[in-house]
CSV table of N, CA and C in Angstrom, one decimal:
chain,number,residue,atom,x,y,z
A,18,UNK,N,105.6,89.5,69.8
A,18,UNK,CA,104.2,89.4,69.7
A,18,UNK,C,103.9,88.1,68.9
A,19,UNK,N,102.9,87.3,69.4
A,19,UNK,CA,102.5,86.1,68.7
A,19,UNK,C,101.2,86.4,67.9
A,20,UNK,N,100.7,85.4,67.3
A,20,UNK,CA,99.5,85.6,66.4
A,20,UNK,C,98.3,85.8,67.3
A,21,UNK,N,98.4,85.6,68.6
A,21,UNK,CA,97.2,85.8,69.5
A,21,UNK,C,97.5,86.8,70.6
A,22,UNK,N,98.3,87.8,70.2
A,22,UNK,CA,98.7,88.8,71.2
A,22,UNK,C,99.9,88.3,72.0
A,23,UNK,N,100.4,89.2,72.8
A,23,UNK,CA,101.6,88.8,73.6
A,23,UNK,C,101.1,88.5,75.0
A,24,UNK,N,101.0,87.2,75.3
A,24,UNK,CA,100.4,86.8,76.6
A,24,UNK,C,101.3,87.2,77.8
A,25,UNK,N,102.6,87.3,77.6
A,25,UNK,CA,103.5,87.6,78.7
A,25,UNK,C,103.3,89.1,79.2
A,26,UNK,N,103.0,90.0,78.2
A,26,UNK,CA,102.8,91.4,78.6
A,26,UNK,C,101.4,91.7,78.8
A,27,UNK,N,100.5,90.8,78.5
A,27,UNK,CA,99.1,91.0,78.7
A,27,UNK,C,98.4,91.7,77.5
A,28,UNK,N,99.1,91.9,76.4
A,28,UNK,CA,98.6,92.5,75.2
A,28,UNK,C,97.5,91.6,74.7
A,29,UNK,N,96.3,92.1,74.5
A,29,UNK,CA,95.2,91.3,74.0
A,29,UNK,C,95.4,91.0,72.5
A,30,UNK,N,94.8,89.9,72.0
A,30,UNK,CA,94.9,89.7,70.6
A,30,UNK,C,94.2,90.8,69.8
A,31,UNK,N,94.7,91.0,68.6
A,31,UNK,CA,94.0,91.9,67.7
A,31,UNK,C,92.8,91.3,67.1
A,32,UNK,N,91.8,92.2,66.7
A,32,UNK,CA,90.5,91.6,66.2
A,32,UNK,C,90.7,90.7,65.0
A,33,UNK,N,91.6,91.0,64.1
A,33,UNK,CA,91.9,90.2,62.9
A,33,UNK,C,92.5,88.8,63.3
A,34,UNK,N,93.0,88.7,64.5
A,34,UNK,CA,93.6,87.5,64.9
A,34,UNK,C,92.6,86.5,65.5
A,35,UNK,N,91.4,87.0,65.7
A,35,UNK,CA,90.3,86.2,66.3
A,35,UNK,C,89.3,85.7,65.3
A,36,UNK,N,89.4,86.1,64.1
A,36,UNK,CA,88.5,85.7,63.1
A,36,UNK,C,88.6,84.2,62.8
A,37,UNK,N,87.4,83.6,62.5
A,37,UNK,CA,87.4,82.2,62.1
A,37,UNK,C,86.7,82.2,60.7
A,38,UNK,N,86.9,81.2,60.0
A,38,UNK,CA,86.2,81.1,58.7
A,38,UNK,C,84.8,80.7,58.9
A,39,UNK,N,84.0,80.9,57.9
A,39,UNK,CA,82.6,80.5,57.9
A,39,UNK,C,82.5,79.0,58.1
A,40,UNK,N,83.4,78.3,57.4
A,40,UNK,CA,83.4,76.8,57.4
A,40,UNK,C,83.8,76.3,58.8
A,41,UNK,N,84.7,77.0,59.5
A,41,UNK,CA,85.1,76.6,60.9
A,41,UNK,C,83.9,76.8,61.8
A,42,UNK,N,83.2,78.0,61.7
A,42,UNK,CA,82.1,78.3,62.5
A,42,UNK,C,80.9,77.3,62.2
A,43,UNK,N,80.6,77.0,61.0
A,43,UNK,CA,79.6,76.1,60.6
A,43,UNK,C,79.9,74.7,61.1
A,44,UNK,N,81.1,74.3,61.0
A,44,UNK,CA,81.5,72.9,61.5
A,44,UNK,C,81.3,72.9,63.0
A,45,UNK,N,81.6,73.9,63.7
A,45,UNK,CA,81.4,74.0,65.2
A,45,UNK,C,79.9,73.9,65.5
A,46,UNK,N,79.1,74.7,64.8
A,46,UNK,CA,77.7,74.7,65.1
A,46,UNK,C,77.1,73.4,64.8
A,47,UNK,N,77.4,72.7,63.7
A,47,UNK,CA,76.9,71.4,63.4
A,47,UNK,C,77.2,70.4,64.5
A,48,UNK,N,78.5,70.4,64.9
A,48,UNK,CA,78.9,69.5,66.0
A,48,UNK,C,78.2,69.7,67.3
A,49,UNK,N,78.0,71.0,67.6
A,49,UNK,CA,77.3,71.3,68.9
A,49,UNK,C,75.8,70.9,68.8
A,50,UNK,N,75.2,71.2,67.6
A,50,UNK,CA,73.8,70.8,67.5
A,50,UNK,C,73.7,69.3,67.6
A,51,UNK,N,74.6,68.5,67.0
A,51,UNK,CA,74.6,67.1,67.1
A,51,UNK,C,74.7,66.6,68.5
A,52,UNK,N,75.5,67.2,69.3
A,52,UNK,CA,75.7,66.9,70.7
A,52,UNK,C,74.4,67.2,71.5
A,53,UNK,N,73.8,68.3,71.2
A,53,UNK,CA,72.6,68.7,71.9
A,53,UNK,C,71.5,67.7,71.6
A,54,UNK,N,71.3,67.4,70.3
A,54,UNK,CA,70.3,66.5,69.8
A,54,UNK,C,70.5,65.1,70.5
A,55,UNK,N,71.7,64.6,70.5
A,55,UNK,CA,72.0,63.3,71.2
A,55,UNK,C,71.6,63.3,72.6
A,56,UNK,N,71.9,64.4,73.3
A,56,UNK,CA,71.5,64.5,74.8
A,56,UNK,C,70.0,64.5,74.9
A,57,UNK,N,69.3,65.3,74.0
A,57,UNK,CA,67.9,65.3,74.0
A,57,UNK,C,67.3,63.9,73.9
A,58,UNK,N,67.8,63.2,72.9
A,58,UNK,CA,67.3,61.9,72.6
A,58,UNK,C,67.5,60.9,73.8
A,59,UNK,N,68.6,61.1,74.5
A,59,UNK,CA,68.9,60.4,75.7
A,59,UNK,C,67.9,60.7,76.8
A,60,UNK,N,67.6,61.9,77.0
A,60,UNK,CA,66.6,62.3,78.0
A,60,UNK,C,65.2,61.9,77.6
A,61,UNK,N,64.9,61.8,76.4
A,61,UNK,CA,63.6,61.4,75.9
A,61,UNK,C,63.4,59.9,75.9
A,62,UNK,N,63.2,59.4,77.1
A,62,UNK,CA,63.2,57.9,77.4
A,62,UNK,C,62.2,57.1,76.6
A,63,UNK,N,61.1,57.7,76.3
A,63,UNK,CA,60.1,56.9,75.5
A,63,UNK,C,60.1,57.2,74.0
A,64,UNK,N,61.0,58.1,73.6
A,64,UNK,CA,61.3,58.3,72.2
A,64,UNK,C,60.1,59.0,71.5
A,65,UNK,N,59.3,59.8,72.2
A,65,UNK,CA,58.1,60.4,71.6
A,65,UNK,C,58.4,61.8,71.1
A,66,UNK,N,59.7,62.3,71.2
A,66,UNK,CA,60.1,63.6,70.7
A,66,UNK,C,59.9,64.7,71.7
A,67,UNK,N,59.6,64.4,72.9
A,67,UNK,CA,59.5,65.4,73.9
A,67,UNK,C,59.9,64.9,75.3
A,68,UNK,N,60.3,65.8,76.2
A,68,UNK,CA,60.8,65.4,77.5
A,68,UNK,C,59.7,65.8,78.5
A,69,UNK,N,59.2,64.8,79.2
A,69,UNK,CA,58.2,65.0,80.3
A,69,UNK,C,59.0,65.4,81.6
A,70,UNK,N,58.2,65.8,82.6
A,70,UNK,CA,58.8,66.1,83.9
A,70,UNK,C,59.5,64.9,84.4
A,71,UNK,N,58.8,63.7,84.3
A,71,UNK,CA,59.4,62.5,84.8
A,71,UNK,C,60.7,62.1,84.1
A,72,UNK,N,60.8,62.3,82.8
A,72,UNK,CA,62.0,62.1,82.0
A,72,UNK,C,63.1,63.0,82.4
A,73,UNK,N,62.7,64.3,82.7
A,73,UNK,CA,63.7,65.3,83.1
A,73,UNK,C,64.3,64.9,84.5
A,74,UNK,N,63.4,64.5,85.4
A,74,UNK,CA,63.9,64.0,86.7
A,74,UNK,C,64.8,62.8,86.6
A,75,UNK,N,64.4,61.9,85.7
A,75,UNK,CA,65.3,60.7,85.5
A,75,UNK,C,66.6,61.1,85.0
A,76,UNK,N,66.6,62.0,84.0
A,76,UNK,CA,67.9,62.4,83.4
A,76,UNK,C,68.8,63.1,84.4
A,77,UNK,N,68.2,64.0,85.2
A,77,UNK,CA,68.9,64.7,86.3
A,77,UNK,C,69.5,63.7,87.3
A,78,UNK,N,68.7,62.7,87.7
A,78,UNK,CA,69.2,61.7,88.7
A,78,UNK,C,70.3,60.9,88.1
A,79,UNK,N,70.2,60.5,86.8
A,79,UNK,CA,71.3,59.7,86.2
A,79,UNK,C,72.6,60.5,86.0
A,80,UNK,N,72.4,61.9,85.9
A,80,UNK,CA,73.6,62.7,85.8
A,80,UNK,C,74.2,63.1,87.2
A,81,UNK,N,73.5,62.5,88.3
A,81,UNK,CA,74.0,62.8,89.6
A,81,UNK,C,73.5,64.1,90.2
A,82,UNK,N,72.4,64.6,89.6
A,82,UNK,CA,71.9,65.9,90.1
A,82,UNK,C,70.5,65.7,90.6
A,83,UNK,N,70.4,65.2,91.9
A,83,UNK,CA,69.1,65.0,92.4
A,83,UNK,C,68.3,66.3,92.5
A,84,UNK,N,67.0,66.2,92.1
A,84,UNK,CA,66.1,67.4,92.2
A,84,UNK,C,64.8,67.0,92.8
A,85,UNK,N,64.2,68.0,93.4
A,85,UNK,CA,62.9,67.8,94.0
A,85,UNK,C,61.8,68.1,92.9
A,86,UNK,N,60.6,67.7,93.3
A,86,UNK,CA,59.5,68.0,92.3
A,86,UNK,C,59.4,69.5,92.1
A,87,UNK,N,59.7,70.3,93.1
A,87,UNK,CA,59.6,71.8,93.0
A,87,UNK,C,60.7,72.3,92.0
A,88,UNK,N,61.9,71.7,92.1
A,88,UNK,CA,63.0,72.0,91.2
A,88,UNK,C,62.6,71.7,89.8
A,89,UNK,N,62.0,70.5,89.6
A,89,UNK,CA,61.6,70.1,88.2
A,89,UNK,C,60.5,71.0,87.7
A,90,UNK,N,59.6,71.4,88.5
A,90,UNK,CA,58.5,72.4,88.1
A,90,UNK,C,59.1,73.7,87.6
A,91,UNK,N,60.1,74.2,88.4
A,91,UNK,CA,60.7,75.5,88.0
A,91,UNK,C,61.5,75.3,86.7
A,92,UNK,N,62.2,74.2,86.5
A,92,UNK,CA,62.9,74.0,85.2
A,92,UNK,C,61.9,73.9,84.1
A,93,UNK,N,60.8,73.2,84.3
A,93,UNK,CA,59.8,73.0,83.2
A,93,UNK,C,59.2,74.4,82.9
A,94,UNK,N,58.9,75.2,83.9
A,94,UNK,CA,58.3,76.5,83.7
A,94,UNK,C,59.2,77.4,82.8
A,95,UNK,N,60.5,77.2,82.9
A,95,UNK,CA,61.4,78.0,82.1
A,95,UNK,C,61.5,77.4,80.7
A,96,UNK,N,61.6,76.1,80.6
A,96,UNK,CA,61.9,75.5,79.3
A,96,UNK,C,60.7,75.2,78.4
A,97,UNK,N,59.5,75.0,79.1
A,97,UNK,CA,58.3,74.6,78.3
A,97,UNK,C,57.6,75.8,77.8
A,98,UNK,N,58.1,76.3,76.7
A,98,UNK,CA,57.6,77.6,76.1
A,98,UNK,C,56.1,77.5,75.7
A,99,UNK,N,55.6,76.4,75.3
A,99,UNK,CA,54.3,76.3,74.7
A,99,UNK,C,53.2,75.7,75.7
A,100,UNK,N,53.7,75.6,77.0
A,100,UNK,CA,52.8,75.1,78.1
A,100,UNK,C,52.2,73.8,77.8
A,101,UNK,N,52.9,72.9,77.2
A,101,UNK,CA,52.4,71.6,76.8
A,101,UNK,C,52.7,70.5,77.9
A,102,UNK,N,53.4,71.0,79.0
A,102,UNK,CA,53.9,70.1,80.0
A,102,UNK,C,55.0,69.1,79.6
A,103,UNK,N,55.6,69.4,78.5
A,103,UNK,CA,56.7,68.7,78.0
A,103,UNK,C,57.7,69.7,77.3
A,104,UNK,N,58.9,69.3,77.1
A,104,UNK,CA,59.9,70.1,76.4
A,104,UNK,C,60.2,69.4,75.1
A,105,UNK,N,60.0,70.2,74.0
A,105,UNK,CA,60.3,69.6,72.7
A,105,UNK,C,61.7,70.1,72.3
A,106,UNK,N,62.2,69.5,71.3
A,106,UNK,CA,63.6,69.8,70.9
A,106,UNK,C,63.7,71.3,70.5
A,107,UNK,N,62.6,71.8,69.8
A,107,UNK,CA,62.7,73.2,69.4
A,107,UNK,C,62.6,74.2,70.5
A,108,UNK,N,62.1,73.8,71.7
A,108,UNK,CA,62.1,74.7,72.8
A,108,UNK,C,63.4,74.8,73.4
């Protein structure tokens, strides 16, 4: 048996083997948040703190994901929680 279960026999890891420290989790969360914030700032072409439908379409196209106006409207409907016609970082 290894510290993460016995992978040859299919034995799953024990719960105590999966625990991470608070510091490890916090470090992961901070790194993830930084990555998400950097992506948001990239999408926010005019730097006003929100992403418009035009900016979303531009970001999707730059990522190689062509979308129709209808696609963008559906995405905005899901992500624009305050009905401002933009997506803020908090949303």
